[in-house]
XYZ file of C-alpha atoms in Angstrom:
398
model
C 102.165 10.848 177.232
C 99.388 9.182 179.144
C 97.878 10.442 182.389
C 101.026 9.895 184.455
C 103.474 10.732 181.658
C 101.979 14.204 181.201
C 102.414 14.943 184.906
C 105.984 13.603 184.927
C 106.936 15.632 181.854
C 105.558 18.782 183.478
C 107.284 18.292 186.820
C 110.643 17.161 185.421
C 110.905 19.872 182.756
C 110.207 22.547 185.387
C 113.932 22.249 186.091
C 115.605 23.980 183.107
C 118.731 21.859 183.641
C 116.790 18.680 182.859
C 116.043 17.730 179.260
C 112.941 15.560 178.806
C 111.834 13.438 175.863
C 108.198 12.301 176.066
C 107.006 9.579 173.697
C 103.368 8.903 172.762
C 102.397 5.942 170.593
C 99.150 7.632 169.590
C 98.472 10.962 167.959
C 97.433 14.455 168.987
C 94.297 15.055 171.024
C 92.578 17.024 168.254
C 89.570 14.713 167.862
C 86.392 16.626 168.720
C 84.833 13.728 170.643
C 87.709 13.863 173.153
C 86.634 17.311 174.293
C 82.823 16.963 174.304
C 82.329 14.932 177.501
C 79.684 12.510 176.212
C 82.128 11.758 173.407
C 83.855 9.172 175.588
C 81.209 6.808 174.169
C 82.863 7.397 170.768
C 86.508 7.306 171.877
C 86.250 3.904 173.566
C 86.784 1.115 171.057
C 87.942 3.644 168.464
C 91.461 2.903 167.116
C 92.038 6.629 166.702
C 92.114 7.037 170.495
C 92.087 3.549 172.056
C 94.585 0.663 171.967
C 91.478 -1.543 171.581
C 92.893 -4.305 173.743
C 90.777 -7.351 174.570
C 91.172 -9.798 177.400
C 91.830 -13.458 176.753
C 88.760 -15.684 176.905
C 87.771 -15.752 180.581
C 86.373 -18.878 182.242
C 84.766 -16.636 184.875
C 82.930 -14.786 182.090
C 81.593 -17.955 180.497
C 84.361 -17.994 177.912
C 83.903 -14.409 176.740
C 86.705 -11.982 175.913
C 85.841 -8.369 176.761
C 87.145 -4.980 175.661
C 89.964 -3.527 177.773
C 90.145 0.149 176.880
C 93.402 2.122 177.192
C 94.052 5.584 175.799
C 96.326 5.805 172.740
C 96.504 9.580 172.322
C 98.027 12.567 174.106
C 96.593 12.424 177.609
C 96.153 8.654 177.508
C 93.168 7.341 179.436
C 92.419 10.824 180.768
C 91.450 11.727 177.179
C 88.961 8.871 176.755
C 87.706 7.987 180.241
C 84.481 8.949 182.021
C 86.109 12.014 183.695
C 85.181 10.972 187.243
C 87.516 12.459 189.858
C 87.923 9.815 192.549
C 90.869 9.628 194.922
C 89.996 6.480 196.800
C 89.593 5.900 200.509
C 92.038 6.784 203.283
C 91.944 3.324 204.840
C 93.166 1.673 201.627
C 96.208 3.963 201.411
C 96.966 3.398 205.092
C 96.822 -0.366 204.562
C 99.333 -0.108 201.719
C 101.675 1.659 204.138
C 101.133 -1.049 206.735
C 102.035 -3.652 204.104
C 105.409 -1.961 203.604
C 104.749 0.694 200.946
C 106.443 3.578 202.733
C 105.213 6.959 201.537
C 101.780 5.695 200.453
C 99.702 6.385 203.584
C 96.773 8.783 203.188
C 98.601 11.577 205.014
C 101.556 11.058 202.649
C 99.590 11.296 199.399
C 97.047 13.962 200.396
C 99.524 16.866 199.931
C 100.078 15.719 196.319
C 96.349 15.523 195.652
C 96.029 19.068 196.981
C 99.071 20.302 195.059
C 97.707 19.184 191.686
C 94.086 20.175 192.300
C 92.093 23.193 191.148
C 88.855 22.549 193.030
C 85.713 24.453 192.103
C 84.921 25.237 195.762
C 88.413 26.534 196.549
C 91.080 25.189 198.842
C 90.755 23.749 202.345
C 92.427 21.030 204.408
C 91.309 18.397 201.852
C 91.273 20.254 198.531
C 93.660 22.450 196.589
C 92.867 25.510 194.493
C 96.198 26.373 192.846
C 96.924 23.191 190.895
C 96.479 22.202 187.276
C 93.869 19.440 187.666
C 90.449 21.092 187.393
C 87.658 19.469 189.417
C 84.050 20.624 189.053
C 80.522 19.595 189.922
C 78.575 17.802 187.162
C 76.669 20.090 184.816
C 73.800 17.689 184.229
C 70.910 16.981 186.608
C 67.893 14.723 186.223
C 64.707 14.163 188.176
C 65.147 10.377 188.371
C 68.642 10.745 189.855
C 67.427 13.066 192.600
C 64.663 10.556 193.364
C 67.191 7.717 193.518
C 69.334 9.652 195.989
C 66.315 10.320 198.193
C 65.405 6.629 198.083
C 68.946 5.670 199.098
C 68.695 7.952 202.124
C 65.413 6.297 203.097
C 67.109 2.883 203.294
C 70.046 4.166 205.336
C 72.603 5.204 202.701
C 73.417 8.785 203.760
C 73.714 11.662 201.321
C 77.281 12.684 200.489
C 78.433 15.952 198.940
C 82.093 14.996 198.477
C 83.586 11.547 197.842
C 87.172 12.814 198.052
C 87.656 13.438 201.763
C 88.858 9.984 202.771
C 85.606 8.168 203.618
C 83.362 7.584 200.624
C 80.285 6.112 202.271
C 77.012 7.530 200.998
C 75.156 8.529 197.842
C 75.887 11.689 195.879
C 77.030 13.186 192.598
C 80.424 12.483 191.089
C 82.864 15.347 190.788
C 84.371 15.495 187.310
C 87.529 16.557 185.500
C 85.913 19.218 183.326
C 86.383 22.930 182.850
C 83.139 24.743 182.085
C 81.571 21.604 180.653
C 84.542 20.487 178.517
C 86.849 17.531 179.278
C 89.953 18.508 181.236
C 92.593 15.873 180.461
C 96.132 15.462 181.762
C 97.337 16.689 178.360
C 95.451 19.967 178.793
C 96.264 20.358 182.467
C 99.922 19.342 182.655
C 101.421 18.856 179.191
C 100.194 21.756 177.047
C 101.423 24.478 179.482
C 104.865 22.821 179.579
C 105.300 22.255 175.835
C 106.628 25.776 175.336
C 109.666 24.914 177.459
C 112.783 24.454 175.313
C 113.930 21.472 177.420
C 110.817 19.364 176.699
C 110.376 17.489 173.422
C 107.129 15.599 172.731
C 106.925 13.033 169.939
C 103.612 11.518 168.848
C 103.232 8.316 166.798
C 106.347 7.103 168.618
C 105.938 3.630 170.088
C 108.626 2.286 172.382
C 109.803 -1.187 171.348
C 112.706 -1.944 173.709
C 114.585 -0.504 176.659
C 118.314 -0.334 175.913
C 120.274 -1.909 178.784
C 124.027 -1.637 179.271
C 125.894 -3.024 182.289
C 122.643 -3.640 184.119
C 121.374 -0.082 183.651
C 118.681 1.356 181.392
C 120.512 3.756 179.072
C 117.891 4.563 176.457
C 114.949 3.477 174.343
C 114.392 2.022 170.922
C 111.137 3.137 169.324
C 109.315 3.465 166.030
C 108.537 7.044 165.013
C 106.131 7.296 162.087
C 107.173 3.741 161.224
C 110.933 4.393 161.217
C 113.281 2.705 163.746
C 114.699 5.343 166.106
C 116.741 5.351 169.298
C 117.158 7.842 172.133
C 119.933 7.770 174.713
C 119.316 8.860 178.295
C 121.977 10.666 180.300
C 119.693 10.624 183.336
C 117.051 7.924 183.548
C 114.350 6.078 181.636
C 110.886 6.308 183.212
C 108.118 3.918 182.193
C 104.667 5.480 182.362
C 102.915 3.069 180.018
C 100.233 2.067 182.479
C 99.257 -1.356 183.745
C 99.251 -2.919 180.252
C 102.080 -1.372 178.246
C 104.686 -1.058 181.005
C 104.958 -4.801 181.808
C 104.781 -5.543 178.077
C 107.762 -3.269 177.366
C 109.734 -4.674 180.302
C 109.332 -8.214 178.967
C 110.191 -7.163 175.409
C 113.397 -5.721 176.901
C 114.406 -8.933 178.679
C 113.126 -8.005 182.139
C 110.694 -10.500 183.668
C 110.183 -14.230 184.077
C 113.155 -15.926 182.462
C 111.293 -19.002 181.254
C 108.584 -16.906 179.576
C 111.125 -14.641 177.879
C 113.124 -17.605 176.564
C 109.957 -19.127 175.109
C 109.727 -16.058 172.873
C 113.433 -15.951 172.013
C 114.166 -12.883 174.166
C 117.502 -12.663 175.962
C 117.032 -12.476 179.727
C 118.645 -9.251 180.879
C 117.194 -9.282 184.377
C 115.177 -12.038 186.049
C 112.202 -10.363 187.730
C 109.337 -12.844 188.289
C 106.787 -10.246 189.444
C 106.587 -8.472 186.071
C 103.081 -8.837 184.651
C 101.728 -10.592 187.717
C 99.125 -9.581 190.338
C 96.726 -7.815 187.973
C 93.804 -6.472 190.012
C 90.797 -4.838 188.407
C 87.169 -4.205 189.263
C 84.385 -5.075 186.861
C 80.989 -3.449 186.622
C 77.839 -5.493 186.088
C 75.315 -3.136 184.557
C 71.721 -3.649 185.702
C 69.075 -1.763 183.742
C 65.529 -0.823 184.765
C 62.860 0.329 182.353
C 61.430 3.710 183.395
C 57.889 5.022 183.154
C 56.350 8.474 183.641
C 59.638 10.350 183.276
C 62.160 11.369 180.631
C 65.521 9.589 180.556
C 68.654 10.402 178.583
C 67.458 8.027 175.872
C 64.629 10.329 174.852
C 66.710 13.440 175.505
C 69.214 12.417 172.846
C 66.710 11.967 170.027
C 64.841 14.258 167.655
C 64.034 17.787 168.744
C 65.184 17.124 172.309
C 68.670 16.301 171.018
C 68.717 19.566 169.110
C 67.788 21.375 172.312
C 70.552 19.571 174.234
C 73.077 20.564 171.566
C 71.942 24.170 171.780
C 72.123 24.048 175.580
C 75.715 22.768 175.390
C 76.769 25.455 172.911
C 75.210 28.299 174.896
C 75.627 27.210 178.532
C 78.039 24.209 178.476
C 75.448 22.218 180.403
C 73.139 19.295 179.784
C 73.329 15.808 178.303
C 76.497 16.412 176.271
C 78.465 16.954 179.513
C 77.661 13.400 180.660
C 80.394 11.490 182.498
C 80.550 7.745 183.198
C 77.643 7.875 185.600
C 76.304 11.002 187.252
C 75.281 9.672 190.645
C 77.354 7.361 192.833
C 76.752 5.156 195.824
C 79.326 3.697 198.198
C 78.093 0.992 200.561
C 79.376 -1.751 202.858
C 78.433 -5.272 201.876
C 78.764 -6.294 205.536
C 78.212 -4.153 208.637
C 81.527 -5.113 210.246
C 83.551 -3.407 207.480
C 85.241 -0.108 208.341
C 84.727 1.462 204.901
C 82.623 0.700 201.802
C 83.651 -2.135 199.507
C 80.962 -1.695 196.827
C 80.576 1.267 194.477
C 77.549 1.997 192.286
C 77.654 3.997 189.054
C 74.163 5.340 188.363
C 73.105 6.812 185.009
C 69.710 7.912 183.732
C 69.864 5.881 180.514
C 69.919 2.399 179.052
C 72.923 1.465 176.927
C 73.458 -0.899 174.020
C 76.502 -3.043 173.431
C 79.477 -0.660 173.978
C 80.780 -1.420 170.476
C 77.738 0.359 169.038
C 78.461 3.311 171.345
C 74.878 4.577 171.245
C 71.957 4.655 173.648
C 69.387 1.886 173.580
C 65.789 2.311 172.496
C 63.920 2.347 175.802
C 63.846 4.798 178.736
C 66.174 3.304 181.316
C 68.046 3.670 184.566
C 71.413 1.879 184.732
C 72.933 0.945 188.090
C 76.357 -0.671 187.862
C 77.913 -2.120 191.034
C 81.598 -2.954 191.240
C 83.828 -4.484 193.894
C 86.270 -1.891 195.279
C 88.668 -4.504 196.670
C 88.551 -7.306 194.098
C 89.829 -10.668 195.254
C 90.697 -11.937 191.762
C 94.340 -11.847 190.694
C 95.337 -12.026 187.056
C 98.283 -11.286 184.764
C 99.518 -9.428 181.676
C 102.266 -11.039 179.577
C 103.590 -10.848 176.032
C 102.383 -13.416 173.514
C 105.315 -12.902 171.135
C 108.518 -10.901 170.677
C 106.673 -8.585 168.278
C 106.341 -5.212 170.072
C 103.240 -4.390 168.010
C 101.359 -7.520 169.036
C 98.947 -7.016 171.950
C 99.793 -8.806 175.203
C 97.729 -11.533 176.822
C 95.480 -9.801 179.370
C 94.040 -12.307 181.852
C 92.061 -10.648 184.664
C 91.061 -14.090 186.005
Protein backbone atom coordinates (compact mmCIF):
# COMPACT_ATOMS: atom_id res chain seq x y z
CA UNK A 1 0.00 0.00 0.00
CA UNK A 2 2.66 2.44 -1.06
CA UNK A 3 2.17 5.35 -3.44
CA UNK A 4 1.50 3.17 -6.49
CA UNK A 5 -0.29 0.39 -4.59
CA UNK A 6 -2.92 2.81 -3.26
CA UNK A 7 -3.68 4.02 -6.79
CA UNK A 8 -3.83 0.46 -8.15
CA UNK A 9 -6.15 -0.69 -5.36
CA UNK A 10 -8.47 2.24 -6.05
CA UNK A 11 -8.61 1.75 -9.81
CA UNK A 12 -8.91 -2.04 -9.76
CA UNK A 13 -11.58 -2.20 -7.04
CA UNK A 14 -13.70 0.32 -8.95
CA UNK A 15 -14.86 -2.74 -10.89
CA UNK A 16 -17.18 -4.58 -8.46
CA UNK A 17 -16.43 -7.87 -10.25
CA UNK A 18 -12.76 -7.66 -9.24
CA UNK A 19 -11.69 -8.64 -5.73
CA UNK A 20 -8.49 -6.94 -4.52
CA UNK A 21 -6.18 -7.82 -1.65
CA UNK A 22 -3.71 -5.05 -0.75
CA UNK A 23 -0.80 -5.87 1.54
CA UNK A 24 1.21 -3.33 3.55
CA UNK A 25 4.26 -4.36 5.56
CA UNK A 26 3.95 -1.30 7.78
CA UNK A 27 1.10 -0.05 9.92
CA UNK A 28 -1.68 2.50 9.71
CA UNK A 29 -0.97 6.13 8.92
CA UNK A 30 -2.18 7.37 12.32
CA UNK A 31 1.11 8.95 13.42
CA UNK A 32 0.61 12.69 13.90
CA UNK A 33 3.93 13.63 12.28
CA UNK A 34 2.75 12.10 8.99
CA UNK A 35 0.02 14.71 8.68
CA UNK A 36 1.82 17.85 9.90
CA UNK A 37 3.96 18.65 6.84
CA UNK A 38 7.19 19.56 8.65
CA UNK A 39 6.86 16.20 10.37
CA UNK A 40 8.63 14.52 7.45
CA UNK A 41 11.80 15.41 9.39
CA UNK A 42 10.53 13.01 12.09
CA UNK A 43 9.22 10.24 9.82
CA UNK A 44 12.50 9.79 7.93
CA UNK A 45 14.79 7.41 9.78
CA UNK A 46 11.95 6.44 12.11
CA UNK A 47 11.23 2.67 12.11
CA UNK A 48 7.57 3.42 12.74
CA UNK A 49 7.25 4.84 9.21
CA UNK A 50 10.51 4.11 7.36
CA UNK A 51 12.20 0.86 6.27
CA UNK A 52 15.43 2.57 7.42
CA UNK A 53 17.48 1.09 4.60
CA UNK A 54 21.12 2.07 4.18
CA UNK A 55 23.29 1.82 1.12
CA UNK A 56 26.39 -0.34 1.08
CA UNK A 57 29.64 1.52 1.70
CA UNK A 58 30.18 3.64 -1.42
CA UNK A 59 33.64 4.27 -2.87
CA UNK A 60 32.27 7.41 -4.53
CA UNK A 61 31.21 8.69 -1.10
CA UNK A 62 34.61 8.10 0.47
CA UNK A 63 33.50 4.80 1.96
CA UNK A 64 30.35 6.11 3.62
CA UNK A 65 27.01 4.32 3.74
CA UNK A 66 24.04 6.70 3.66
CA UNK A 67 20.38 6.45 4.65
CA UNK A 68 18.00 5.32 1.90
CA UNK A 69 14.52 6.22 3.10
CA UNK A 70 11.44 4.26 1.95
CA UNK A 71 7.97 4.50 3.44
CA UNK A 72 6.81 1.55 5.57
CA UNK A 73 3.25 2.66 6.34
CA UNK A 74 -0.05 3.09 4.51
CA UNK A 75 0.73 5.50 1.69
CA UNK A 76 4.37 4.44 1.49
CA UNK A 77 6.78 7.20 0.53
CA UNK A 78 3.90 9.61 -0.06
CA UNK A 79 3.36 9.51 3.73
CA UNK A 80 6.95 10.43 4.62
CA UNK A 81 8.33 12.41 1.68
CA UNK A 82 8.75 16.17 1.20
CA UNK A 83 5.33 16.50 -0.55
CA UNK A 84 6.74 18.16 -3.68
CA UNK A 85 4.52 17.63 -6.74
CA UNK A 86 6.87 17.24 -9.70
CA UNK A 87 5.95 15.48 -12.92
CA UNK A 88 9.24 15.72 -14.75
CA UNK A 89 10.02 17.16 -18.15
CA UNK A 90 8.32 16.37 -21.46
CA UNK A 91 11.58 15.71 -23.29
CA UNK A 92 12.55 12.91 -20.88
CA UNK A 93 9.25 11.08 -21.43
CA UNK A 94 9.57 11.51 -25.19
CA UNK A 95 13.08 10.05 -25.09
CA UNK A 96 11.79 6.99 -23.23
CA UNK A 97 9.31 6.49 -26.07
CA UNK A 98 12.08 6.86 -28.64
CA UNK A 99 14.06 4.19 -26.78
CA UNK A 100 11.18 1.74 -27.24
CA UNK A 101 8.93 2.36 -24.22
CA UNK A 102 5.66 2.61 -26.13
CA UNK A 103 2.99 4.50 -24.21
CA UNK A 104 5.46 6.60 -22.19
CA UNK A 105 5.71 9.74 -24.35
CA UNK A 106 4.64 13.01 -22.72
CA UNK A 107 1.40 13.12 -24.72
CA UNK A 108 0.67 9.56 -23.55
CA UNK A 109 1.13 10.19 -19.83
CA UNK A 110 -0.31 13.72 -19.60
CA UNK A 111 -3.96 12.51 -19.65
CA UNK A 112 -3.21 10.33 -16.59
CA UNK A 113 -1.59 13.23 -14.75
CA UNK A 114 -4.70 15.29 -15.47
CA UNK A 115 -7.07 12.46 -14.55
CA UNK A 116 -5.59 12.02 -11.07
CA UNK A 117 -5.08 15.72 -10.32
CA UNK A 118 -7.11 18.15 -8.22
CA UNK A 119 -5.21 21.35 -8.98
CA UNK A 120 -5.76 24.43 -6.84
CA UNK A 121 -6.09 26.69 -9.91
CA UNK A 122 -8.62 24.46 -11.66
CA UNK A 123 -8.36 22.47 -14.85
CA UNK A 124 -6.83 23.45 -18.19
CA UNK A 125 -4.92 21.73 -20.99
CA UNK A 126 -2.13 20.81 -18.53
CA UNK A 127 -3.90 20.36 -15.20
CA UNK A 128 -6.90 18.44 -13.92
CA UNK A 129 -9.46 19.52 -11.34
CA UNK A 130 -11.59 16.40 -10.81
CA UNK A 131 -8.99 13.91 -9.60
CA UNK A 132 -8.00 12.65 -6.18
CA UNK A 133 -4.43 14.00 -6.00
CA UNK A 134 -4.63 17.45 -4.41
CA UNK A 135 -2.00 19.96 -5.56
CA UNK A 136 -1.67 23.36 -3.88
CA UNK A 137 0.68 26.31 -3.63
CA UNK A 138 3.02 26.34 -0.61
CA UNK A 139 1.59 28.01 2.49
CA UNK A 140 4.91 29.37 3.71
CA UNK A 141 6.74 32.42 2.37
CA UNK A 142 9.98 34.04 3.48
CA UNK A 143 11.79 37.25 2.65
CA UNK A 144 15.11 35.54 1.88
CA UNK A 145 13.45 33.20 -0.63
CA UNK A 146 11.85 36.07 -2.53
CA UNK A 147 15.25 37.78 -2.61
CA UNK A 148 16.89 34.61 -3.93
CA UNK A 149 14.33 34.36 -6.73
CA UNK A 150 14.95 37.98 -7.71
CA UNK A 151 18.70 37.34 -7.73
CA UNK A 152 18.23 34.30 -9.97
CA UNK A 153 16.30 36.44 -12.45
CA UNK A 154 19.12 38.98 -12.46
CA UNK A 155 21.61 36.32 -13.61
CA UNK A 156 19.34 35.00 -16.35
CA UNK A 157 17.32 32.26 -14.62
CA UNK A 158 13.73 33.27 -15.46
CA UNK A 159 10.91 33.22 -12.95
CA UNK A 160 8.56 30.25 -13.24
CA UNK A 161 5.06 29.93 -11.80
CA UNK A 162 4.51 26.27 -12.69
CA UNK A 163 7.09 23.48 -13.00
CA UNK A 164 4.53 20.94 -14.25
CA UNK A 165 3.86 22.07 -17.81
CA UNK A 166 6.60 20.11 -19.55
CA UNK A 167 9.56 22.52 -19.47
CA UNK A 168 10.89 23.18 -15.99
CA UNK A 169 13.49 25.85 -16.67
CA UNK A 170 13.42 28.74 -14.22
CA UNK A 171 13.15 29.59 -10.54
CA UNK A 172 9.91 29.45 -8.58
CA UNK A 173 8.00 27.87 -5.71
CA UNK A 174 7.29 24.16 -5.52
CA UNK A 175 3.70 23.03 -5.72
CA UNK A 176 2.89 20.56 -2.95
CA UNK A 177 0.64 17.61 -2.19
CA UNK A 178 -1.24 19.22 0.69
CA UNK A 179 -4.85 20.03 1.41
CA UNK A 180 -5.28 23.22 3.42
CA UNK A 181 -1.81 22.89 4.92
CA UNK A 182 -1.99 19.17 5.80
CA UNK A 183 -0.15 16.36 3.97
CA UNK A 184 -2.21 14.75 1.22
CA UNK A 185 -0.82 11.23 0.76
CA UNK A 186 -1.79 8.49 -1.69
CA UNK A 187 -3.47 6.72 1.23
CA UNK A 188 -5.75 9.71 1.84
CA UNK A 189 -6.33 10.45 -1.82
CA UNK A 190 -6.82 7.00 -3.34
CA UNK A 191 -7.04 4.31 -0.65
CA UNK A 192 -9.28 5.69 2.10
CA UNK A 193 -12.21 6.50 -0.28
CA UNK A 194 -12.02 2.96 -1.71
CA UNK A 195 -11.76 1.06 1.58
CA UNK A 196 -15.53 1.05 2.02
CA UNK A 197 -15.87 -1.13 -1.08
CA UNK A 198 -16.71 -4.73 -0.17
CA UNK A 199 -14.36 -6.08 -2.87
CA UNK A 200 -11.22 -4.45 -1.40
CA UNK A 201 -9.40 -5.92 1.59
CA UNK A 202 -6.42 -4.08 3.11
CA UNK A 203 -4.04 -5.84 5.49
CA UNK A 204 -1.39 -3.95 7.44
CA UNK A 205 1.66 -5.54 9.11
CA UNK A 206 1.61 -8.02 6.23
CA UNK A 207 5.00 -8.44 4.59
CA UNK A 208 5.25 -10.44 1.39
CA UNK A 209 7.97 -13.11 1.56
CA UNK A 210 7.59 -15.05 -1.71
CA UNK A 211 5.61 -15.09 -4.93
CA UNK A 212 3.98 -18.49 -5.45
CA UNK A 213 4.74 -19.75 -8.98
CA UNK A 214 3.04 -22.70 -10.65
CA UNK A 215 3.67 -23.75 -14.26
CA UNK A 216 5.54 -20.55 -14.96
CA UNK A 217 2.75 -18.30 -13.68
CA UNK A 218 2.42 -16.25 -10.50
CA UNK A 219 -0.56 -17.74 -8.67
CA UNK A 220 -0.35 -16.11 -5.25
CA UNK A 221 1.74 -14.74 -2.42
CA UNK A 222 3.22 -16.01 0.80
CA UNK A 223 3.42 -13.36 3.51
CA UNK A 224 3.74 -12.83 7.24
CA UNK A 225 0.72 -11.19 8.86
CA UNK A 226 1.36 -10.07 12.43
CA UNK A 227 4.20 -12.59 12.48
CA UNK A 228 2.14 -15.58 11.31
CA UNK A 229 2.84 -17.33 7.96
CA UNK A 230 -0.08 -16.73 5.59
CA UNK A 231 -0.80 -17.36 1.92
CA UNK A 232 -3.19 -15.79 -0.58
CA UNK A 233 -4.14 -17.29 -3.93
CA UNK A 234 -4.82 -15.09 -6.95
CA UNK A 235 -7.46 -16.00 -9.50
CA UNK A 236 -6.46 -12.98 -11.59
CA UNK A 237 -2.94 -11.64 -11.22
CA UNK A 238 -0.24 -10.68 -8.74
CA UNK A 239 0.93 -7.07 -9.03
CA UNK A 240 4.19 -5.94 -7.43
CA UNK A 241 4.10 -2.34 -6.26
CA UNK A 242 6.94 -2.56 -3.76
CA UNK A 243 8.97 0.24 -5.28
CA UNK A 244 12.53 0.25 -6.54
CA UNK A 245 13.89 -1.56 -3.45
CA UNK A 246 11.31 -4.12 -2.34
CA UNK A 247 10.08 -5.26 -5.75
CA UNK A 248 13.44 -6.61 -7.03
CA UNK A 249 14.10 -8.05 -3.57
CA UNK A 250 10.83 -10.01 -3.63
CA UNK A 251 11.42 -11.19 -7.20
CA UNK A 252 14.81 -12.63 -6.23
CA UNK A 253 13.42 -14.24 -3.06
CA UNK A 254 10.88 -15.93 -5.36
CA UNK A 255 13.49 -17.36 -7.73
CA UNK A 256 13.22 -14.70 -10.44
CA UNK A 257 16.50 -13.00 -11.34
CA UNK A 258 20.14 -13.80 -11.99
CA UNK A 259 20.51 -17.56 -11.67
CA UNK A 260 24.04 -17.53 -10.27
CA UNK A 261 23.12 -15.01 -7.56
CA UNK A 262 20.00 -16.95 -6.55
CA UNK A 263 21.92 -20.23 -6.33
CA UNK A 264 24.52 -18.59 -4.09
CA UNK A 265 21.73 -18.04 -1.57
CA UNK A 266 20.17 -21.49 -1.99
CA UNK A 267 17.11 -20.22 -3.89
CA UNK A 268 15.65 -22.36 -6.66
CA UNK A 269 15.76 -20.57 -10.00
CA UNK A 270 12.19 -20.34 -11.24
CA UNK A 271 12.87 -17.88 -14.04
CA UNK A 272 16.23 -16.58 -15.25
CA UNK A 273 15.89 -12.81 -15.63
CA UNK A 274 19.30 -11.08 -15.49
CA UNK A 275 17.93 -7.51 -15.41
CA UNK A 276 16.29 -7.87 -11.99
CA UNK A 277 17.95 -5.50 -9.53
CA UNK A 278 20.17 -3.91 -12.15
CA UNK A 279 20.32 -0.37 -13.62
CA UNK A 280 19.57 1.51 -10.40
CA UNK A 281 19.52 5.24 -11.18
CA UNK A 282 19.14 7.86 -8.48
CA UNK A 283 19.99 11.52 -8.00
CA UNK A 284 21.82 12.74 -4.92
CA UNK A 285 21.63 16.17 -3.38
CA UNK A 286 24.73 17.93 -2.06
CA UNK A 287 23.50 20.43 0.49
CA UNK A 288 25.40 23.73 0.55
CA UNK A 289 24.65 26.02 3.49
CA UNK A 290 25.18 29.77 3.82
CA UNK A 291 25.10 31.64 7.11
CA UNK A 292 22.57 34.49 7.00
CA UNK A 293 22.73 37.94 8.56
CA UNK A 294 20.17 40.72 9.02
CA UNK A 295 17.15 38.46 8.48
CA UNK A 296 15.17 35.74 10.23
CA UNK A 297 15.50 32.17 8.97
CA UNK A 298 13.48 29.09 9.87
CA UNK A 299 16.07 28.27 12.53
CA UNK A 300 15.02 31.20 14.69
CA UNK A 301 11.36 30.80 13.75
CA UNK A 302 11.27 27.33 15.28
CA UNK A 303 12.58 28.32 18.70
CA UNK A 304 11.14 29.94 21.81
CA UNK A 305 8.23 32.33 21.47
CA UNK A 306 8.49 32.35 17.68
CA UNK A 307 7.86 28.60 17.62
CA UNK A 308 4.78 29.10 19.77
CA UNK A 309 3.56 31.70 17.30
CA UNK A 310 4.19 29.33 14.37
CA UNK A 311 2.23 26.60 16.14
CA UNK A 312 -0.65 28.99 16.73
CA UNK A 313 -0.51 30.13 13.10
CA UNK A 314 -0.73 26.50 11.93
CA UNK A 315 -3.68 25.72 14.21
CA UNK A 316 -5.64 28.82 13.21
CA UNK A 317 -4.71 29.33 9.54
CA UNK A 318 -2.89 26.13 8.44
CA UNK A 319 0.00 28.29 7.27
CA UNK A 320 3.57 28.97 8.28
CA UNK A 321 6.68 26.98 9.20
CA UNK A 322 4.84 23.77 10.11
CA UNK A 323 3.65 23.43 6.48
CA UNK A 324 7.27 23.20 5.27
CA UNK A 325 8.01 20.79 2.41
CA UNK A 326 11.41 19.51 1.27
CA UNK A 327 12.48 22.90 0.01
CA UNK A 328 10.16 25.80 -0.73
CA UNK A 329 11.87 27.37 -3.71
CA UNK A 330 13.25 25.51 -6.72
CA UNK A 331 15.58 26.26 -9.57
CA UNK A 332 15.98 24.34 -12.82
CA UNK A 333 19.01 25.23 -14.93
CA UNK A 334 21.10 23.91 -17.83
CA UNK A 335 24.68 23.07 -17.00
CA UNK A 336 25.58 23.69 -20.66
CA UNK A 337 23.90 26.06 -23.13
CA UNK A 338 23.54 23.42 -25.85
CA UNK A 339 21.11 21.34 -23.74
CA UNK A 340 17.44 21.42 -24.73
CA UNK A 341 16.11 21.23 -21.15
CA UNK A 342 17.55 21.66 -17.64
CA UNK A 343 19.70 18.92 -16.17
CA UNK A 344 20.28 20.45 -12.71
CA UNK A 345 17.64 21.05 -10.04
CA UNK A 346 18.10 23.15 -6.90
CA UNK A 347 16.13 22.66 -3.67
CA UNK A 348 16.24 25.92 -1.71
CA UNK A 349 15.21 26.19 1.95
CA UNK A 350 15.49 29.07 4.41
CA UNK A 351 17.22 27.05 7.13
CA UNK A 352 20.37 25.19 8.08
CA UNK A 353 20.01 21.51 8.96
CA UNK A 354 21.91 19.15 11.22
CA UNK A 355 22.68 15.53 10.51
CA UNK A 356 19.34 14.05 9.28
CA UNK A 357 19.45 11.42 12.03
CA UNK A 358 18.96 14.18 14.60
CA UNK A 359 16.02 15.47 12.54
CA UNK A 360 16.24 18.99 13.98
CA UNK A 361 17.37 22.37 12.72
CA UNK A 362 20.91 23.52 13.32
CA UNK A 363 21.90 26.39 15.58
CA UNK A 364 22.67 29.17 13.11
CA UNK A 365 20.51 31.18 10.68
CA UNK A 366 21.05 29.54 7.32
CA UNK A 367 20.06 29.21 3.69
CA UNK A 368 20.41 25.71 2.21
CA UNK A 369 20.76 25.24 -1.55
CA UNK A 370 20.91 21.62 -2.67
CA UNK A 371 21.72 20.86 -6.32
CA UNK A 372 21.05 17.46 -7.84
CA UNK A 373 21.66 15.91 -11.25
CA UNK A 374 18.36 15.27 -13.06
CA UNK A 375 19.87 12.73 -15.46
CA UNK A 376 22.43 10.88 -13.34
CA UNK A 377 25.06 8.94 -15.24
CA UNK A 378 25.80 6.49 -12.41
CA UNK A 379 24.27 3.02 -12.62
CA UNK A 380 23.96 0.81 -9.57
CA UNK A 381 22.08 -2.25 -8.32
CA UNK A 382 19.81 -3.71 -5.63
CA UNK A 383 20.17 -7.40 -4.77
CA UNK A 384 19.40 -9.72 -1.87
CA UNK A 385 22.17 -10.53 0.59
CA UNK A 386 20.50 -13.69 1.90
CA UNK A 387 17.40 -15.86 1.49
CA UNK A 388 15.92 -14.26 4.62
CA UNK A 389 12.99 -12.09 3.44
CA UNK A 390 13.39 -9.84 6.50
CA UNK A 391 17.03 -9.03 5.80
CA UNK A 392 17.57 -5.75 3.94
CA UNK A 393 18.97 -5.99 0.41
CA UNK A 394 22.33 -4.66 -0.73
CA UNK A 395 21.67 -1.19 -2.17
CA UNK A 396 24.60 -0.01 -4.30
CA UNK A 397 23.91 3.30 -6.08
CA UNK A 398 27.50 3.35 -7.40
